[in-house]
CSV table of N, CA and C in Angstrom, one decimal:
chain,number,residue,atom,x,y,z
A,10,UNK,N,176.8,141.6,107.0
A,10,UNK,CA,177.9,141.6,108.0
A,10,UNK,C,177.7,142.8,109.0
A,11,UNK,N,177.6,142.6,110.3
A,11,UNK,CA,177.4,143.7,111.2
A,11,UNK,C,178.7,144.5,111.5
A,12,UNK,N,178.6,145.7,111.9
A,12,UNK,CA,179.7,146.6,112.3
A,12,UNK,C,179.6,146.7,113.8
A,13,UNK,N,180.8,146.6,114.4
A,13,UNK,CA,180.9,146.7,115.9
A,13,UNK,C,181.8,147.9,116.1
A,14,UNK,N,181.3,148.9,116.9
A,14,UNK,CA,182.0,150.1,117.3
A,14,UNK,C,182.4,150.0,118.7
A,15,UNK,N,183.7,150.1,119.0
A,15,UNK,CA,184.3,150.0,120.3
A,15,UNK,C,185.1,151.3,120.6
A,16,UNK,N,185.6,151.4,121.8
A,16,UNK,CA,186.5,152.5,122.2
A,16,UNK,C,187.9,152.3,121.8
A,17,UNK,N,188.5,151.2,122.3
A,17,UNK,CA,189.9,151.0,122.3
A,17,UNK,C,190.3,150.1,121.1
A,18,UNK,N,191.3,150.5,120.3
A,18,UNK,CA,191.8,149.7,119.2
A,18,UNK,C,192.5,148.5,119.7
A,19,UNK,N,192.9,148.5,121.0
A,19,UNK,CA,193.6,147.4,121.6
A,19,UNK,C,192.7,146.1,121.7
A,20,UNK,N,191.4,146.4,121.7
A,20,UNK,CA,190.5,145.3,121.9
A,20,UNK,C,190.0,144.6,120.6
A,21,UNK,N,190.4,145.2,119.5
A,21,UNK,CA,189.9,144.7,118.2
A,21,UNK,C,190.3,143.3,117.9
A,22,UNK,N,191.6,142.9,118.1
A,22,UNK,CA,192.0,141.6,117.8
A,22,UNK,C,191.3,140.5,118.6
A,23,UNK,N,191.2,140.8,119.9
A,23,UNK,CA,190.5,139.8,120.8
A,23,UNK,C,189.0,139.7,120.4
A,24,UNK,N,188.4,140.8,120.1
A,24,UNK,CA,187.0,140.7,119.7
A,24,UNK,C,186.8,140.0,118.4
A,25,UNK,N,187.8,140.2,117.5
A,25,UNK,CA,187.7,139.5,116.2
A,25,UNK,C,187.9,138.0,116.4
A,26,UNK,N,188.7,137.6,117.3
A,26,UNK,CA,188.8,136.1,117.6
A,26,UNK,C,187.5,135.6,118.1
A,27,UNK,N,186.8,136.3,118.9
A,27,UNK,CA,185.5,135.9,119.5
A,27,UNK,C,184.4,135.9,118.5
A,28,UNK,N,184.3,137.0,117.8
A,28,UNK,CA,183.1,137.2,116.9
A,28,UNK,C,183.4,136.6,115.5
A,29,UNK,N,184.6,136.4,115.1
A,29,UNK,CA,184.9,135.9,113.8
A,29,UNK,C,184.9,136.9,112.7
A,30,UNK,N,185.2,136.5,111.5
A,30,UNK,CA,185.4,137.3,110.4
A,30,UNK,C,184.1,137.9,109.8
A,31,UNK,N,183.0,137.5,110.3
A,31,UNK,CA,181.7,138.0,109.8
A,31,UNK,C,181.3,139.4,110.4
A,32,UNK,N,182.2,139.9,111.3
A,32,UNK,CA,181.9,141.2,111.9
A,32,UNK,C,183.1,142.2,111.5
A,33,UNK,N,182.7,143.4,111.2
A,33,UNK,CA,183.7,144.5,111.0
A,33,UNK,C,183.8,145.2,112.4
A,34,UNK,N,185.0,145.4,112.9
A,34,UNK,CA,185.2,146.0,114.2
A,34,UNK,C,186.0,147.3,114.0
A,35,UNK,N,185.6,148.4,114.5
A,35,UNK,CA,186.3,149.6,114.4
A,35,UNK,C,186.3,150.3,115.8
A,36,UNK,N,187.3,151.1,116.1
A,36,UNK,CA,187.5,151.8,117.3
A,36,UNK,C,187.4,153.3,117.2
A,37,UNK,N,186.7,154.0,118.1
A,37,UNK,CA,186.7,155.4,118.1
A,37,UNK,C,187.9,156.0,118.7
A,38,UNK,N,188.7,155.2,119.4
A,38,UNK,CA,189.9,155.7,120.1
A,38,UNK,C,189.5,156.7,121.2
A,39,UNK,N,188.5,156.3,122.0
A,39,UNK,CA,188.0,157.2,123.1
A,39,UNK,C,187.0,158.1,122.6
A,40,UNK,N,186.9,159.3,123.3
A,40,UNK,CA,185.8,160.3,122.9
A,40,UNK,C,186.1,160.8,121.5
A,41,UNK,N,185.0,160.8,120.7
A,41,UNK,CA,185.1,161.3,119.4
A,41,UNK,C,184.6,162.7,119.3
A,42,UNK,N,183.8,163.1,120.2
A,42,UNK,CA,183.2,164.5,120.3
A,42,UNK,C,183.4,165.1,121.6
A,43,UNK,N,183.4,166.4,121.7
A,43,UNK,CA,183.4,167.2,122.9
A,43,UNK,C,182.6,168.4,122.8
A,44,UNK,N,182.4,169.1,123.9
A,44,UNK,CA,181.7,170.4,123.8
A,44,UNK,C,182.6,171.3,123.0
A,45,UNK,N,181.9,172.1,122.1
A,45,UNK,CA,182.7,173.1,121.3
A,45,UNK,C,183.4,174.1,122.2
A,46,UNK,N,184.4,174.7,121.6
A,46,UNK,CA,185.1,175.7,122.4
A,46,UNK,C,184.4,177.1,122.4
A,47,UNK,N,183.5,177.2,121.4
A,47,UNK,CA,182.8,178.5,121.3
A,47,UNK,C,181.7,178.5,122.4
A,48,UNK,N,181.7,179.6,123.1
A,48,UNK,CA,180.7,179.9,124.2
A,48,UNK,C,180.7,178.7,125.2
A,49,UNK,N,181.8,178.1,125.5
A,49,UNK,CA,181.9,177.0,126.5
A,49,UNK,C,181.2,175.8,126.0
A,50,UNK,N,180.7,175.8,124.8
A,50,UNK,CA,180.0,174.6,124.2
A,50,UNK,C,178.6,174.4,124.7
A,51,UNK,N,178.0,175.5,125.3
A,51,UNK,CA,176.6,175.4,125.7
A,51,UNK,C,175.9,176.7,125.7
A,52,UNK,N,174.6,176.7,125.6
A,52,UNK,CA,173.8,177.9,125.7
A,52,UNK,C,173.5,178.0,127.2
A,53,UNK,N,174.0,179.1,127.8
A,53,UNK,CA,173.8,179.4,129.2
A,53,UNK,C,172.4,179.5,129.6
A,54,UNK,N,171.5,179.9,128.7
A,54,UNK,CA,170.1,180.1,129.1
A,54,UNK,C,169.4,178.7,129.2
A,55,UNK,N,169.6,177.8,128.2
A,55,UNK,CA,168.9,176.6,128.1
A,55,UNK,C,169.8,175.4,128.5
A,56,UNK,N,171.1,175.6,128.7
A,56,UNK,CA,172.1,174.5,129.0
A,56,UNK,C,172.1,173.5,127.9
A,57,UNK,N,171.7,173.8,126.7
A,57,UNK,CA,171.8,172.9,125.6
A,57,UNK,C,173.2,172.9,125.1
A,58,UNK,N,173.7,171.6,125.0
A,58,UNK,CA,175.1,171.4,124.7
A,58,UNK,C,175.4,171.5,123.2
A,59,UNK,N,176.5,172.0,122.8
A,59,UNK,CA,176.9,172.0,121.4
A,59,UNK,C,178.2,171.2,121.3
A,60,UNK,N,178.0,170.0,120.7
A,60,UNK,CA,179.1,169.0,120.6
A,60,UNK,C,179.7,169.1,119.1
A,61,UNK,N,181.0,169.0,119.0
A,61,UNK,CA,181.7,169.0,117.8
A,61,UNK,C,182.7,167.8,117.8
A,62,UNK,N,182.9,167.2,116.6
A,62,UNK,CA,183.9,166.2,116.5
A,62,UNK,C,185.3,166.8,116.8
A,63,UNK,N,186.0,166.1,117.7
A,63,UNK,CA,187.4,166.5,118.0
A,63,UNK,C,188.2,166.6,116.8
A,64,UNK,N,189.0,167.7,116.7
A,64,UNK,CA,189.9,167.8,115.5
A,64,UNK,C,190.8,166.7,115.3
A,65,UNK,N,191.3,166.0,116.3
A,65,UNK,CA,192.2,164.9,116.2
A,65,UNK,C,191.4,163.6,115.8
A,66,UNK,N,190.1,163.7,115.8
A,66,UNK,CA,189.3,162.5,115.5
A,66,UNK,C,188.5,162.6,114.2
A,67,UNK,N,188.8,163.7,113.5
A,67,UNK,CA,188.0,163.9,112.2
A,67,UNK,C,188.1,162.7,111.2
A,68,UNK,N,189.4,162.3,111.1
A,68,UNK,CA,189.6,161.1,110.2
A,68,UNK,C,188.9,159.9,110.6
A,69,UNK,N,188.9,159.6,111.9
A,69,UNK,CA,188.3,158.4,112.5
A,69,UNK,C,186.8,158.6,112.3
A,70,UNK,N,186.2,159.7,112.5
A,70,UNK,CA,184.8,160.0,112.3
A,70,UNK,C,184.4,159.7,110.9
A,71,UNK,N,185.2,160.3,110.0
A,71,UNK,CA,184.9,160.1,108.5
A,71,UNK,C,184.9,158.6,108.2
A,72,UNK,N,185.9,157.9,108.7
A,72,UNK,CA,186.1,156.5,108.4
A,72,UNK,C,184.9,155.7,108.9
A,73,UNK,N,184.4,156.0,110.2
A,73,UNK,CA,183.3,155.3,110.7
A,73,UNK,C,182.0,155.6,109.9
A,74,UNK,N,181.8,156.8,109.5
A,74,UNK,CA,180.6,157.2,108.7
A,74,UNK,C,180.7,156.5,107.4
A,75,UNK,N,181.8,156.4,106.8
A,75,UNK,CA,181.9,155.7,105.5
A,75,UNK,C,181.7,154.2,105.6
A,76,UNK,N,182.2,153.6,106.6
A,76,UNK,CA,182.1,152.2,106.8
A,76,UNK,C,180.6,151.9,107.2
A,77,UNK,N,180.0,152.7,108.0
A,77,UNK,CA,178.6,152.5,108.5
A,77,UNK,C,177.6,152.4,107.3
A,78,UNK,N,177.9,153.0,106.3
A,78,UNK,CA,177.0,153.0,105.1
A,78,UNK,C,177.0,151.6,104.5
A,79,UNK,N,178.0,150.8,104.8
A,79,UNK,CA,178.0,149.4,104.2
A,79,UNK,C,177.4,148.4,105.1
A,80,UNK,N,176.7,148.8,106.2
A,80,UNK,CA,176.2,147.8,107.1
A,80,UNK,C,174.7,148.2,107.5
A,81,UNK,N,173.9,147.1,107.6
A,81,UNK,CA,172.5,147.4,108.0
A,81,UNK,C,172.3,147.1,109.5
A,82,UNK,N,173.3,146.5,110.2
A,82,UNK,CA,173.3,146.2,111.6
A,82,UNK,C,174.6,146.8,112.2
A,83,UNK,N,174.4,147.6,113.2
A,83,UNK,CA,175.6,148.2,113.9
A,83,UNK,C,175.4,148.0,115.4
A,84,UNK,N,176.4,147.5,116.0
A,84,UNK,CA,176.5,147.3,117.4
A,84,UNK,C,177.5,148.4,118.0
A,85,UNK,N,177.0,149.1,119.0
A,85,UNK,CA,177.9,150.1,119.7
A,85,UNK,C,178.2,149.4,121.0
A,86,UNK,N,179.5,149.1,121.1
A,86,UNK,CA,180.0,148.3,122.3
A,86,UNK,C,181.0,149.1,123.1
A,87,UNK,N,180.7,150.3,123.4
A,87,UNK,CA,181.6,151.1,124.2
A,87,UNK,C,181.5,150.7,125.7
A,88,UNK,N,182.4,151.2,126.5
A,88,UNK,CA,182.4,150.8,127.9
A,88,UNK,C,181.0,151.0,128.6
A,89,UNK,N,180.6,150.2,129.5
A,89,UNK,CA,179.3,150.3,130.2
A,89,UNK,C,179.3,151.3,131.4
A,90,UNK,N,179.9,152.5,131.2
A,90,UNK,CA,179.9,153.5,132.2
A,90,UNK,C,179.4,154.8,131.6
A,91,UNK,N,179.4,155.9,132.3
A,91,UNK,CA,179.0,157.2,131.8
A,91,UNK,C,179.8,157.7,130.6
A,92,UNK,N,181.1,157.5,130.7
A,92,UNK,CA,181.9,158.0,129.6
A,92,UNK,C,181.7,157.1,128.3
A,93,UNK,N,181.5,155.8,128.5
A,93,UNK,CA,181.2,154.9,127.4
A,93,UNK,C,179.9,155.2,126.8
A,94,UNK,N,178.9,155.6,127.6
A,94,UNK,CA,177.6,155.9,127.1
A,94,UNK,C,177.6,157.2,126.3
A,95,UNK,N,178.4,158.2,126.7
A,95,UNK,CA,178.6,159.4,126.0
A,95,UNK,C,179.2,159.1,124.6
A,96,UNK,N,180.2,158.3,124.6
A,96,UNK,CA,180.9,158.0,123.4
A,96,UNK,C,179.9,157.2,122.5
A,97,UNK,N,179.1,156.3,123.0
A,97,UNK,CA,178.1,155.6,122.3
A,97,UNK,C,177.1,156.6,121.6
A,98,UNK,N,176.6,157.6,122.4
A,98,UNK,CA,175.6,158.5,121.9
A,98,UNK,C,176.3,159.4,120.8
A,99,UNK,N,177.5,159.8,121.0
A,99,UNK,CA,178.2,160.6,119.9
A,99,UNK,C,178.5,159.8,118.7
A,100,UNK,N,178.8,158.5,118.8
A,100,UNK,CA,179.0,157.6,117.7
A,100,UNK,C,177.7,157.5,116.9
A,101,UNK,N,176.6,157.3,117.7
A,101,UNK,CA,175.3,157.2,117.0
A,101,UNK,C,174.9,158.4,116.2
A,102,UNK,N,175.4,159.6,116.5
A,102,UNK,CA,175.1,160.7,115.7
A,102,UNK,C,175.8,160.7,114.3
A,103,UNK,N,176.8,159.9,114.2
A,103,UNK,CA,177.6,159.8,113.0
A,103,UNK,C,177.0,158.7,112.0
A,104,UNK,N,176.1,157.9,112.6
A,104,UNK,CA,175.6,156.8,111.8
A,104,UNK,C,174.4,157.2,110.9
A,105,UNK,N,174.2,156.4,109.9
A,105,UNK,CA,173.0,156.7,109.0
A,105,UNK,C,171.7,156.7,109.8
A,106,UNK,N,170.8,157.5,109.4
A,106,UNK,CA,169.5,157.7,110.1
A,106,UNK,C,168.5,156.7,109.6
A,107,UNK,N,168.7,156.2,108.4
A,107,UNK,CA,167.7,155.3,107.8
A,107,UNK,C,168.3,154.0,107.3
A,108,UNK,N,167.6,152.9,107.4
A,108,UNK,CA,168.0,151.6,106.9
A,108,UNK,C,169.1,150.9,107.7
A,109,UNK,N,169.3,151.4,108.9
A,109,UNK,CA,170.3,150.8,109.8
A,109,UNK,C,169.6,150.4,111.1
A,110,UNK,N,169.9,149.3,111.6
A,110,UNK,CA,169.5,148.9,113.0
A,110,UNK,C,170.7,149.0,113.9
A,111,UNK,N,170.5,149.9,114.9
A,111,UNK,CA,171.6,150.3,115.8
A,111,UNK,C,171.3,149.6,117.1
A,112,UNK,N,172.2,148.8,117.6
A,112,UNK,CA,172.1,148.2,118.9
A,112,UNK,C,173.2,148.6,119.9
A,113,UNK,N,172.8,148.7,121.2
A,113,UNK,CA,173.8,149.0,122.2
A,113,UNK,C,174.1,147.7,122.9
A,114,UNK,N,175.3,147.3,123.0
A,114,UNK,CA,175.7,146.1,123.7
A,114,UNK,C,176.7,146.5,124.8
A,115,UNK,N,176.6,145.8,125.9
A,115,UNK,CA,177.5,146.1,127.0
A,115,UNK,C,178.0,144.8,127.6
A,116,UNK,N,179.3,144.8,127.8
A,116,UNK,CA,180.0,143.7,128.5
A,116,UNK,C,181.1,144.2,129.3
A,117,UNK,N,181.3,143.5,130.5
A,117,UNK,CA,182.3,144.0,131.5
A,117,UNK,C,183.6,143.2,131.3
A,118,UNK,N,183.6,142.2,130.5
A,118,UNK,CA,184.8,141.5,130.2
A,118,UNK,C,184.8,141.0,128.8
A,119,UNK,N,186.0,140.9,128.2
A,119,UNK,CA,186.1,140.4,126.8
A,119,UNK,C,186.3,138.9,126.8
A,120,UNK,N,185.3,138.2,127.2
A,120,UNK,CA,185.3,136.8,127.1
A,120,UNK,C,184.3,136.3,126.1
A,121,UNK,N,184.5,135.1,125.6
A,121,UNK,CA,183.6,134.6,124.6
A,121,UNK,C,182.2,134.6,125.1
A,122,UNK,N,182.0,134.2,126.3
A,122,UNK,CA,180.6,134.1,126.9
A,122,UNK,C,180.0,135.5,127.1
A,123,UNK,N,180.7,136.4,127.6
A,123,UNK,CA,180.2,137.8,127.8
A,123,UNK,C,179.9,138.5,126.5
A,124,UNK,N,180.8,138.4,125.6
A,124,UNK,CA,180.6,139.1,124.3
A,124,UNK,C,179.4,138.5,123.5
A,125,UNK,N,179.4,137.2,123.4
A,125,UNK,CA,178.3,136.5,122.7
A,125,UNK,C,176.9,136.8,123.3
A,126,UNK,N,176.9,136.8,124.7
A,126,UNK,CA,175.7,137.1,125.4
A,126,UNK,C,175.2,138.5,125.1
A,127,UNK,N,176.1,139.4,125.1
A,127,UNK,CA,175.8,140.8,124.8
A,127,UNK,C,175.3,141.0,123.4
A,128,UNK,N,175.9,140.4,122.4
A,128,UNK,CA,175.4,140.5,121.0
A,128,UNK,C,174.0,139.9,120.9
A,129,UNK,N,173.8,138.8,121.6
A,129,UNK,CA,172.5,138.1,121.5
A,129,UNK,C,171.4,138.9,122.2
A,130,UNK,N,171.8,139.7,123.2
A,130,UNK,CA,170.8,140.4,124.0
A,130,UNK,C,171.1,141.9,124.0
A,131,UNK,N,171.0,142.5,122.8
A,131,UNK,CA,171.4,144.0,122.8
A,131,UNK,C,170.3,144.8,123.4
A,132,UNK,N,170.7,146.0,123.9
A,132,UNK,CA,169.8,146.9,124.5
A,132,UNK,C,169.8,148.2,123.6
A,133,UNK,N,169.4,149.3,124.3
A,133,UNK,CA,169.4,150.6,123.6
A,133,UNK,C,170.3,151.5,124.4
A,134,UNK,N,170.5,152.7,123.8
A,134,UNK,CA,171.3,153.7,124.5
A,134,UNK,C,170.6,154.1,125.7
A,135,UNK,N,171.3,154.4,126.8
A,135,UNK,CA,170.8,154.8,128.1
A,135,UNK,C,170.9,156.3,128.2
A,136,UNK,N,169.8,157.0,128.0
A,136,UNK,CA,169.8,158.4,128.0
A,136,UNK,C,170.1,159.0,129.4
A,137,UNK,N,169.7,158.3,130.5
A,137,UNK,CA,170.0,158.8,131.8
A,137,UNK,C,171.5,158.7,132.1
A,138,UNK,N,172.1,157.7,131.7
A,138,UNK,CA,173.6,157.6,131.9
A,138,UNK,C,174.3,158.7,131.1
A,139,UNK,N,173.8,158.9,129.8
A,139,UNK,CA,174.4,159.9,129.0
A,139,UNK,C,174.2,161.3,129.6
A,140,UNK,N,173.0,161.6,130.1
A,140,UNK,CA,172.7,162.8,130.8
A,140,UNK,C,173.6,163.1,132.0
A,141,UNK,N,173.9,162.0,132.7
A,141,UNK,CA,174.7,162.1,133.9
A,141,UNK,C,176.1,162.5,133.5
A,142,UNK,N,176.6,161.9,132.4
A,142,UNK,CA,178.0,162.3,131.9
A,142,UNK,C,177.9,163.8,131.4
A,143,UNK,N,176.9,164.1,130.7
A,143,UNK,CA,176.8,165.5,130.1
A,143,UNK,C,176.7,166.5,131.3
A,144,UNK,N,176.0,166.2,132.3
A,144,UNK,CA,175.9,167.1,133.5
A,144,UNK,C,177.3,167.3,134.1
A,145,UNK,N,178.1,166.2,134.2
A,145,UNK,CA,179.4,166.3,134.7
A,145,UNK,C,180.3,167.1,133.8
A,146,UNK,N,180.2,166.9,132.5
A,146,UNK,CA,181.1,167.6,131.6
A,146,UNK,C,180.7,169.1,131.6
A,147,UNK,N,179.5,169.4,131.6
A,147,UNK,CA,179.0,170.8,131.6
A,147,UNK,C,179.5,171.5,132.9
A,148,UNK,N,179.3,170.8,134.0
A,148,UNK,CA,179.8,171.4,135.3
A,148,UNK,C,181.3,171.7,135.2
A,149,UNK,N,182.0,170.7,134.7
A,149,UNK,CA,183.5,171.0,134.5
A,149,UNK,C,183.7,172.2,133.7
A,150,UNK,N,183.0,172.4,132.6
A,150,UNK,CA,183.2,173.6,131.8
A,150,UNK,C,182.8,174.9,132.6
A,151,UNK,N,181.6,174.9,133.2
A,151,UNK,CA,181.1,176.1,133.9
A,151,UNK,C,182.1,176.5,135.0
A,152,UNK,N,182.5,175.5,135.8
A,152,UNK,CA,183.4,175.8,136.9
A,152,UNK,C,184.8,176.0,136.5
A,153,UNK,N,185.3,175.1,135.7
A,153,UNK,CA,186.7,175.2,135.2
A,153,UNK,C,187.0,176.4,134.4
A,154,UNK,N,186.2,176.8,133.5
A,154,UNK,CA,186.4,177.9,132.6
A,154,UNK,C,186.4,179.3,133.4
A,155,UNK,N,185.7,179.2,134.6
A,155,UNK,CA,185.6,180.5,135.4
A,155,UNK,C,186.7,180.5,136.5
A,156,UNK,N,187.0,179.4,137.1
A,156,UNK,CA,187.9,179.3,138.2
A,156,UNK,C,189.4,179.2,137.7
A,157,UNK,N,189.7,178.5,136.7
A,157,UNK,CA,191.1,178.3,136.2
A,157,UNK,C,191.8,179.6,136.0
A,158,UNK,N,191.2,180.6,135.2
A,158,UNK,CA,191.9,181.8,135.0
A,158,UNK,C,192.2,182.6,136.3
A,159,UNK,N,191.4,182.4,137.4
A,159,UNK,CA,191.6,183.0,138.7
A,159,UNK,C,192.9,182.4,139.2
A,160,UNK,N,193.0,181.1,139.1
A,160,UNK,CA,194.2,180.4,139.6
A,160,UNK,C,195.4,180.8,138.9
A,161,UNK,N,195.3,181.0,137.6
A,161,UNK,CA,196.5,181.4,136.8
A,161,UNK,C,196.9,182.8,137.2
A,162,UNK,N,196.0,183.7,137.5
A,162,UNK,CA,196.3,185.1,138.0
A,162,UNK,C,197.0,185.1,139.4
A,163,UNK,N,196.8,184.0,140.1
A,163,UNK,CA,197.3,183.9,141.5
A,163,UNK,C,198.7,183.2,141.4
A,164,UNK,N,199.2,183.0,140.2
A,164,UNK,CA,200.5,182.4,140.1
A,164,UNK,C,200.5,180.9,139.9
A,165,UNK,N,199.4,180.3,139.7
A,165,UNK,CA,199.3,178.9,139.5
A,165,UNK,C,199.1,178.5,138.0
A,166,UNK,N,200.1,179.0,137.2
A,166,UNK,CA,200.0,178.8,135.7
A,166,UNK,C,200.0,177.3,135.4
A,167,UNK,N,199.2,176.9,134.4
A,167,UNK,CA,199.2,175.6,133.9
A,167,UNK,C,198.3,174.6,134.7
A,168,UNK,N,197.6,175.2,135.8
A,168,UNK,CA,196.7,174.4,136.6
A,168,UNK,C,195.3,174.5,136.0
A,169,UNK,N,194.5,173.5,136.4
A,169,UNK,CA,193.1,173.6,136.0
A,169,UNK,C,192.2,173.4,137.2
A,170,UNK,N,191.0,173.9,137.1
A,170,UNK,CA,190.0,173.8,138.2
A,170,UNK,C,188.7,173.2,137.6
A,171,UNK,N,188.3,172.1,138.0
A,171,UNK,CA,187.1,171.5,137.6
A,171,UNK,C,186.2,171.4,138.8
A,172,UNK,N,185.1,170.6,138.7
A,172,UNK,CA,184.2,170.4,139.8
A,172,UNK,C,184.9,169.8,141.0
A,173,UNK,N,185.8,168.9,140.7
A,173,UNK,CA,186.5,168.2,141.8
A,173,UNK,C,187.6,169.0,142.4
A,174,UNK,N,188.5,169.6,141.5
A,174,UNK,CA,189.6,170.4,141.9
A,174,UNK,C,189.1,171.6,142.7
A,175,UNK,N,188.0,172.2,142.3
A,175,UNK,CA,187.6,173.4,143.0
A,175,UNK,C,187.2,173.1,144.5
A,176,UNK,N,186.5,172.0,144.7
A,176,UNK,CA,186.1,171.7,146.0
A,176,UNK,C,187.4,171.3,146.9
A,177,UNK,N,188.3,170.6,146.3
A,177,UNK,CA,189.5,170.2,147.0
A,177,UNK,C,190.3,171.5,147.3
A,178,UNK,N,190.4,172.4,146.4
A,178,UNK,CA,191.1,173.7,146.6
A,178,UNK,C,190.4,174.5,147.8
A,179,UNK,N,189.1,174.5,147.8
A,179,UNK,CA,188.3,175.1,148.9
A,179,UNK,C,188.7,174.5,150.2
A,180,UNK,N,188.7,173.2,150.3
A,180,UNK,CA,189.0,172.5,151.5
A,180,UNK,C,190.4,172.8,152.0
A,181,UNK,N,191.4,172.8,151.1
A,181,UNK,CA,192.7,173.1,151.4
A,181,UNK,C,192.8,174.6,152.0
A,182,UNK,N,192.1,175.5,151.3
A,182,UNK,CA,192.1,176.9,151.7
A,182,UNK,C,191.6,177.1,153.1
A,183,UNK,N,190.4,176.4,153.3
A,183,UNK,CA,189.8,176.5,154.6
A,183,UNK,C,190.7,175.9,155.7
A,184,UNK,N,191.4,174.8,155.4
A,184,UNK,CA,192.3,174.2,156.4
A,184,UNK,C,193.5,175.2,156.7
A,185,UNK,N,194.0,175.8,155.6
A,185,UNK,CA,195.1,176.7,155.8
A,185,UNK,C,194.7,177.9,156.7
A,186,UNK,N,193.5,178.4,156.5
A,186,UNK,CA,193.0,179.5,157.3
A,186,UNK,C,192.9,179.1,158.8
A,187,UNK,N,192.4,177.9,159.0
A,187,UNK,CA,192.3,177.4,160.4
A,187,UNK,C,193.7,177.2,161.0
A,188,UNK,N,194.7,176.8,160.3
A,188,UNK,CA,196.1,176.6,160.8
A,188,UNK,C,196.6,178.0,161.1
A,189,UNK,N,196.4,179.0,160.2
A,189,UNK,CA,196.9,180.3,160.5
A,189,UNK,C,196.3,180.9,161.7
């Protein structure tokens, strides 16, 4: 009996109707891992990321690890975007290293046709998509962890600055200077 790992628990019942009782379906409930809080979660010299299981997902991670030991075929069916690929890579790190066939399946709709086609034609994890998400996440950390405290010191408590917010803030600041 194969195991299918997805992101949202809301999709389990629909997938169970499509795949039938011969599949075990579990959800990660979104991201299961994130950059560690220690040293921004990366080595500044090498940019090697240090991921840890999120504290609020430890029980889910344990449950997935325990269940994965009972299956020789595992399908990772997280969303087909950067975030979904990152979740897929992180889920893969929880799975047994031997005796298990891990497949990456992608579908854009939860229809019988799309799901069955994806299961019949599995692919592999997309390292380029994962690296794109990692670069975005690391940039958020590098920019946000340095700029957010500056904003707090300027009286903007509770705000955050990431790669997008920082550029937007710069544009607003430049426009304000032009107006003045």
